[in-house]
Amino acid sequence: MHLTAPATRRTGIRDTDGMAVASFVLGLVGLLVLNVFLGPTAIVLATVALWRGTKRRGRALLGLTLGVADLVVLVAFMQADSTISWSF
C-alpha cells in the first residue's frame, strides 16, 4: 500500500519561466536601488532561464538587458562620483 503519489518527471519549464520573470523584475528594480547586487542577479537568472529553454524568452532577454543596464548605470555613477556607491 502506497501512501504517497508516484513521482512524476518535472520538466522545470515553470521554474525557468519564474526565473525569467524574476530577472526582469530584479533588473527593473536594480535601475533604482542596489544595482550592484540586483544587476548581476538578474543577469544570472536570465542566462539560466534562457539556457534551460524558458517559454518567456522575451522576458528573460529584457531581464538580461536590464541587468547589464544596472551595471552600466553603476559604472556611470561611479565615474561621476568617484565612489563605489551612489544616491539620488
mmCIF file with all atom_site columns, C-alpha atoms in Angstrom, residues 29-77:
data_model
loop_
_atom_site.group_PDB
_atom_site.id
_atom_site.type_symbol
_atom_site.label_atom_id
_atom_site.label_alt_id
_atom_site.label_comp_id
_atom_site.label_asym_id
_atom_site.label_entity_id
_atom_site.label_seq_id
_atom_site.pdbx_PDB_ins_code
_atom_site.Cartn_x
_atom_site.Cartn_y
_atom_site.Cartn_z
_atom_site.occupancy
_atom_site.B_iso_or_equiv
_atom_site.pdbx_formal_charge
_atom_site.auth_seq_id
_atom_site.auth_comp_id
_atom_site.auth_asym_id
_atom_site.auth_atom_id
_atom_site.pdbx_PDB_model_num
ATOM 1  C CA . VAL A 1 29 ? 14.226 47.498 -9.621  1.00 0.00 ? 29 VAL A CA 1
ATOM 2  C CA . GLY A 1 30 ? 18.013 47.435 -9.881  1.00 0.00 ? 30 GLY A CA 1
ATOM 3  C CA . LEU A 1 31 ? 17.961 50.558 -12.019 1.00 0.00 ? 31 LEU A CA 1
ATOM 4  C CA . LEU A 1 32 ? 16.848 52.469 -8.918  1.00 0.00 ? 32 LEU A CA 1
ATOM 5  C CA . VAL A 1 33 ? 18.365 50.682 -5.914  1.00 0.00 ? 33 VAL A CA 1
ATOM 6  C CA . LEU A 1 34 ? 21.015 48.079 -5.100  1.00 0.00 ? 34 LEU A CA 1
ATOM 7  C CA . ASN A 1 35 ? 22.169 47.744 -8.687  1.00 0.00 ? 35 ASN A CA 1
ATOM 8  C CA . VAL A 1 36 ? 25.486 46.256 -7.577  1.00 0.00 ? 36 VAL A CA 1
ATOM 9  C CA . PHE A 1 37 ? 23.571 43.195 -6.302  1.00 0.00 ? 37 PHE A CA 1
ATOM 10 C CA . LEU A 1 38 ? 20.406 43.113 -8.393  1.00 0.00 ? 38 LEU A CA 1
ATOM 11 C CA . GLY A 1 39 ? 22.138 43.619 -11.758 1.00 0.00 ? 39 GLY A CA 1
ATOM 12 C CA . PRO A 1 40 ? 24.343 40.523 -11.586 1.00 0.00 ? 40 PRO A CA 1
ATOM 13 C CA . THR A 1 41 ? 21.481 38.505 -10.076 1.00 0.00 ? 41 THR A CA 1
ATOM 14 C CA . ALA A 1 42 ? 19.213 39.487 -12.972 1.00 0.00 ? 42 ALA A CA 1
ATOM 15 C CA . ILE A 1 43 ? 21.928 38.526 -15.456 1.00 0.00 ? 43 ILE A CA 1
ATOM 16 C CA . VAL A 1 44 ? 22.449 35.098 -13.875 1.00 0.00 ? 44 VAL A CA 1
ATOM 17 C CA . LEU A 1 45 ? 18.721 34.323 -13.636 1.00 0.00 ? 45 LEU A CA 1
ATOM 18 C CA . ALA A 1 46 ? 18.105 35.395 -17.230 1.00 0.00 ? 46 ALA A CA 1
ATOM 19 C CA . THR A 1 47 ? 21.046 33.369 -18.512 1.00 0.00 ? 47 THR A CA 1
ATOM 20 C CA . VAL A 1 48 ? 19.930 30.235 -16.660 1.00 0.00 ? 48 VAL A CA 1
ATOM 21 C CA . ALA A 1 49 ? 16.334 30.683 -17.862 1.00 0.00 ? 49 ALA A CA 1
ATOM 22 C CA . LEU A 1 50 ? 17.490 31.061 -21.476 1.00 0.00 ? 50 LEU A CA 1
ATOM 23 C CA . TRP A 1 51 ? 19.853 28.121 -21.180 1.00 0.00 ? 51 TRP A CA 1
ATOM 24 C CA . ARG A 1 52 ? 17.066 25.895 -19.819 1.00 0.00 ? 52 ARG A CA 1
ATOM 25 C CA . GLY A 1 53 ? 14.682 26.940 -22.589 1.00 0.00 ? 53 GLY A CA 1
ATOM 26 C CA . THR A 1 54 ? 12.100 29.177 -20.979 1.00 0.00 ? 54 THR A CA 1
ATOM 27 C CA . LYS A 1 55 ? 8.847  29.896 -22.769 1.00 0.00 ? 55 LYS A CA 1
ATOM 28 C CA . ARG A 1 56 ? 9.196  33.542 -21.695 1.00 0.00 ? 56 ARG A CA 1
ATOM 29 C CA . ARG A 1 57 ? 12.270 34.200 -23.803 1.00 0.00 ? 57 ARG A CA 1
ATOM 30 C CA . GLY A 1 58 ? 11.420 37.880 -24.330 1.00 0.00 ? 58 GLY A CA 1
ATOM 31 C CA . ARG A 1 59 ? 11.075 38.472 -20.608 1.00 0.00 ? 59 ARG A CA 1
ATOM 32 C CA . ALA A 1 60 ? 14.405 36.734 -19.979 1.00 0.00 ? 60 ALA A CA 1
ATOM 33 C CA . LEU A 1 61 ? 16.106 38.863 -22.654 1.00 0.00 ? 61 LEU A CA 1
ATOM 34 C CA . LEU A 1 62 ? 14.646 42.007 -21.083 1.00 0.00 ? 62 LEU A CA 1
ATOM 35 C CA . GLY A 1 63 ? 15.936 40.853 -17.688 1.00 0.00 ? 63 GLY A CA 1
ATOM 36 C CA . LEU A 1 64 ? 19.371 40.264 -19.177 1.00 0.00 ? 64 LEU A CA 1
ATOM 37 C CA . THR A 1 65 ? 19.359 43.690 -20.827 1.00 0.00 ? 65 THR A CA 1
ATOM 38 C CA . LEU A 1 66 ? 18.181 45.427 -17.659 1.00 0.00 ? 66 LEU A CA 1
ATOM 39 C CA . GLY A 1 67 ? 20.807 43.586 -15.598 1.00 0.00 ? 67 GLY A CA 1
ATOM 40 C CA . VAL A 1 68 ? 23.535 44.856 -17.912 1.00 0.00 ? 68 VAL A CA 1
ATOM 41 C CA . ALA A 1 69 ? 21.972 48.333 -17.808 1.00 0.00 ? 69 ALA A CA 1
ATOM 42 C CA . ASP A 1 70 ? 22.120 48.186 -13.989 1.00 0.00 ? 70 ASP A CA 1
ATOM 43 C CA . LEU A 1 71 ? 25.867 47.675 -14.164 1.00 0.00 ? 71 LEU A CA 1
ATOM 44 C CA . VAL A 1 72 ? 26.280 50.414 -16.783 1.00 0.00 ? 72 VAL A CA 1
ATOM 45 C CA . VAL A 1 73 ? 24.373 52.842 -14.546 1.00 0.00 ? 73 VAL A CA 1
ATOM 46 C CA . LEU A 1 74 ? 26.535 51.802 -11.598 1.00 0.00 ? 74 LEU A CA 1
ATOM 47 C CA . VAL A 1 75 ? 29.745 52.411 -13.571 1.00 0.00 ? 75 VAL A CA 1
ATOM 48 C CA . ALA A 1 76 ? 28.468 55.753 -14.843 1.00 0.00 ? 76 ALA A CA 1
ATOM 49 C CA . PHE A 1 77 ? 27.641 56.970 -11.351 1.00 0.00 ? 77 PHE A CA 1
#
